[in-house]
Amino acid sequence: MRSHSFLSVTLFAISTFAADSWTSKHEEGRCAIRGHCGKQGFFGSELPCPDNGLAEEPDDALRKKLVGICGEKWSEGAVCCRNEQLDALSSNLKRAESLISACPACKDNFFNLFCTFTCSPDQSLFVNVTKTTPKGDKLLVTELDHLVSNEYGSGFYDSCKDVKFGATNGKAMDLIGGGAKNFTQFLKFLGDKKPFGSPFQINFPRPNKVDFPGMHTVVKDAKPCNTTDERYRCACVDCAATCPDLPEVTEVEQCYIGRLPCFSFSVIIIYSVFLALLITAVAGHVAYAKHSQSKNERLRLLQDSALSDDEDEGDMVRYAGELNAPQKTYKLNTLCDKAFSKLGRACARFPAITIITSVVVVVLLSLGWARFDIERDPVRLWVAPDSAAAQEKAFFDENFGPFFRAEQAFLVNDTHSSGPGPVLSYDILRWWFDVEARVQRLKSVKGGHTFDDVCYKPSGDACVVQSLTGYFGGSFDNIDPDTWQDDLEGCAEQPVNCLPDFQQPLQPKMILGGYNGTVLNAEALIVTWVVSNHAEGTPELARAMDWEESLKRTLIDVQGEAKERGLRLSFTTEISLEQELNKSTNTDAKIVVISYIIMFLYASLSLGGTTTAVRGMLRNPSNALVQSKFMLGVVGILIVLMSVSASWGLFSALGVKSTLIILEVIPFLVLAVGVDNIFLIVHEFERTNVSHDSESISDRVGRALGRMGPSILLSATTETVAFALGAAVGMPAVRNFAAYAAGAVFINAILQVTMFISVLALNQRRVEAGRVDCFPFVRVKNANRTGDQTEGVLTRFIRMHYAPNLLGNKVKVVVMTVFLGIFTIGLALMPRIELGLDQRIAIPGDSYLINYFNDLYDYFGAGPPVYFVTRELNVTQRHHQQQLCGRFSTCQEFSLANILEQERKRPEVSYIADATSSWLDDYFTWLNPALEECCIDGSETCFEHRDPPWNITLSGMPEGQEFISYLQRWIDSPTTSECPLAGKAPYSNALVIDNSSLTIPASHFRTSHTPLRSQSDFIAAYESARRIADDITQRTGVSVFPYSKFYIFFDQYTSIVSLSLALIGSALAFILAISTVLLGSFTTGLIVTITVVMIVTDIVGTMALVGVSLNAVSLVNLIICVGIAVEFCAHIARAFTVPSSLILADISVRNWRGKDARALAALVGVGGSVFSGITVTKLLGVCVLAFTRSKIFEVYYFRAWLALVVWAATHALIFLPVALSFFGGRGYADPEGDGGLQQDLARRRYRPLLADDEYDSE
């Protein structure tokens, strides 16, 4: 006993102070360690014995085992290892092999290093035992030095650094090397003593003769992963050096000069040149005029006498009207005038029949409301059913099931004044574990369903919940208050060691956000509950939505709990966005109704002002009761609503679904278009009442409609055609809107020239009978039944001041210069307009989703998943396998997996962040007999005795029926830590197997995008995915398309610019054609079209300035802009082409001639109606929208429509008359004009136009 104690003390002393003596000899054929001498603890691993003896020849059994583990090069020669060491070596190498077997070079280098370390006969040359510990009468090696050359270490690291581990979709280096960034870190991780690593400390010092005399490295020539030897060559996925070089992506870069786009710079330069030439021309003209004036004055001094101005002026005045008025008539205009006159007389003579017929037709059309339906699904709204995106989504949903439903929450620590801070603490974790437990126990209100009833279970039994709690088995009992931080960091570094119940690693970027370095500093905790999705109308979907409603209520309560703890919770459920959008619509509806009411009231009240002057009301207040036209205005508004109802009924009956945009915009649009026609008809009728008061009411009504009918025909036709063009667009939201708008505008125009004319005649009968407006059964005896013939304030202002000043030569030059400058600015701003529709704008400003979207962009470190889907491909054939695979040496150079791997390496252009999960590669790897826990037949692995054996060249891999049989087994195999490559969890929904025809009709390869923070990122990611899929299809011949949940919403942006240009361009072409035909002048039609172009351009420029991006909503607005811009311009152009003979004659008295006279006549005739009937009405309605709580209404409707009203009004009332006075086409005689000027004025007794002293003299 005493001798035994003495021996132990001696061994301990020797191990502590003279450890170097155990490897005192460093020479060939001598060992450093050999065999196992025991464990340090009960749960420890076996440790080797120090042994500096000679290497020994192994027996046959040991030799066979060694060759089976390390290869044929160990088939001869002495070794320094024993049987128990080979057992431990085999176990450890198999653990690593499951991670790196996809790359033969990495595997060979790994095996070579540790086989040489364990069994090399020259072990003492590169191994030096530095520390031992006694164990009974033996010593255990606890630390040693292992010399590895820099060349081998570097080559070893390079061969393994890019190897992917399919189940985690990450790098194997994260698992076998601790995420090492160089070979020294890699070797250190391999040698560090740890529970699941080396049982003793292995140091890898840099070799040198000073510190290690007599020692040198033995392992040499690490195989590169891109070796030409097919036995060891690694695939592109695992070795960057073997990857083919993809061509550079040639993005269309926008040309810039300084900070200005080249296009903007060009238009500015062109305008600057024009301005310089204009200034030069004006300066020359002024100089010439002064010279001519001086010369004329000298000539007049030499004249003896001159004609008296008074003598000459009389004849000029007498015949000015006849000389200046157009003499030629336009046949089409005359026909239209006569047709509308006859229509007006008929409607005025038979008002009851006209009104009843109109109401009956509208009621019949409105019966279609029985089939009225609103389309709310964004997919069916913004994507054409026959588009590629819609067909691809349908294919994906049909084959792989609808994309799962995601409920997500962010717990953020950013409520303190000091700024964001770490969100994690022991107490917070305890509370959050309880929150998640409550969610798990939560029962839906209606059906009592739990999360387990609705969750997504890829492995069949465990729900997918991506949360930090998954690192700890979902139970707070597994958290140690002293070590939870170290445990959390360890799980974040090695997610595969902390698998949740659904057996898929949780990447830190998916569950924590806002951290640099350690996850303990994370500012946000992220949780995602994944719910199974189902087809619309199914009980399963209703059950999921019911549970989501309960989850929403629960999380709203949790927000209060978080606030008490100084934290903030934001969240979303799958039903949240649609609910908030509908909430926004309900809020907007009130604002829209108020907007309409204000326009109704203004139109009704202002119509009465056409014949009721303020002075007249003061002299005889009873006049206001009779002359008021409030009821007429109300009827006009009712006609607008009737046309809207008829259009909705008609298209509902035809099966065309309505949309929220249609509900909110069409009434506003038709009112905006219809009210001005009412003003024009009423204003013209009042003029006719004064000038032709001796005629019957029906004749006067016919005259008024004959005058205004062609103008209404022009505007209604161009608007209807402009809107109808949108019906040719495949996008349902735009197509349906265009159909409803065109129908409503067309029906409204018909009702205005029929039903409204009848009501107008009835109203005039009431006035002439002296009956009270709205109460026709009350008669007023002393009222003036002919109306007040005093000119209105607005018309008087336009006639006396505005029009004469606007059409002065100097002002016209300034107007043209300024408006062309504004047009230039609009063009220059066009490149600045962005694409997209931020979800945060589409919901109310006080929505709880605003904070969620902000947190999603700020803290979520992962991008959306993207799937590259193959269709109708017989993957049972080797050729097609090689088109898809990436981990085998005979895969095509530009296979699907290889191309995706190369794209992943340039995320700045591909927007691909992660390695691709290739079901085919993982399936073939699962067959590897080296993975003893995966494919098993009885007591042995599936391919253990296969001939040819499993290999990296695909030779002997399954094909045909065998492929399908093993594939089905792989899909059904549960994914576990022992076999992480089994297919059930990651790939159960990734492919469709057709056992009858032995094919794979559909399969997908999953990767993910980089984090997408803006609309431009989403659009660029979608375009990049399209480019990649097209490249794969072109190179492999395999039909491939990309799919991600958000693609369907961004497909519109691939064509929205060209679509917008095509729609607007087509509308402008039709406007030009229709204007030319109905006005009888190509020049005037061209000027109208150019004015509309300028209006739309200025609106687009304004959109760029005020942050209105281009999307389907703004595209609808641009179509509206074209239509309403025509409405503003058409009446001015018509009044210019066919000027009123009365107004023109009066203007001619004041020495206005030619185009100037007709432009002035147009302003005097309809300018007031355009301003009061169109501009003010729309301006009042639009301004109300500024008070909406909805951001989308404030941005896309208020801003855009305000720009429309401002630019359309200024162009119609300022630019267009000036442009017509310069370049307008020929004019035509007014078919309603008759008699000479003096006779006309005397007969009409139109007092305002006879008061010569009221004019400003030139």
Coordinates of N, CA and C in Angstrom, one line a residue, residues 9 126 171 184-185 208 248 378 398 413 493 557 606 734 778 803 958 1026 1166:
V9 N 2.8 9.3 -6.1 CA 3.4 10.7 -5.9 C 4.5 10.9 -6.8
F126 N 6.3 15.1 -34.8 CA 5.4 16.3 -34.8 C 4.5 16.4 -33.6
K171 N -22.8 27.3 -43.2 CA -21.5 26.8 -43.4 C -21.1 25.7 -42.4
T184 N -5.4 29.2 -38.4 CA -5.0 29.1 -37.0 C -6.2 29.0 -36.1
Q185 N -7.2 29.8 -36.3 CA -8.4 29.7 -35.5 C -9.1 28.4 -35.7
N208 N 9.0 25.6 -35.5 CA 10.3 26.3 -35.7 C 11.4 25.5 -34.9
E248 N -20.9 39.4 -65.7 CA -21.3 40.5 -64.8 C -22.7 41.0 -65.2
P378 N -55.7 41.6 -52.8 CA -54.7 42.3 -53.5 C -54.2 41.6 -54.7
E398 N -50.9 25.3 -55.8 CA -51.5 24.0 -56.1 C -50.6 22.9 -55.8
N413 N -36.6 47.3 -26.7 CA -36.2 48.2 -25.6 C -35.7 49.5 -26.2
E493 N -24.1 30.7 -31.4 CA -22.9 30.3 -32.2 C -23.1 29.0 -32.8
D557 N -53.2 43.1 -25.3 CA -53.0 43.1 -23.9 C -51.6 43.1 -23.5
S606 N -74.4 77.9 -56.2 CA -73.8 78.8 -57.2 C -74.5 78.9 -58.5
V734 N -57.0 48.4 -62.5 CA -57.0 49.4 -63.5 C -58.1 49.1 -64.6
V778 N -96.0 77.4 -54.3 CA -96.1 78.7 -53.8 C -95.8 79.7 -54.9
A803 N -59.3 88.9 -69.2 CA -59.0 88.5 -70.6 C -58.2 89.5 -71.4
P958 N -29.2 6.3 -57.6 CA -30.5 5.7 -58.0 C -31.1 6.5 -59.2
R1026 N -36.0 37.3 -61.2 CA -36.4 37.0 -62.5 C -35.2 36.8 -63.4
V1166 N -67.0 81.0 -71.8 CA -67.0 79.8 -70.9 C -66.0 79.9 -69.8

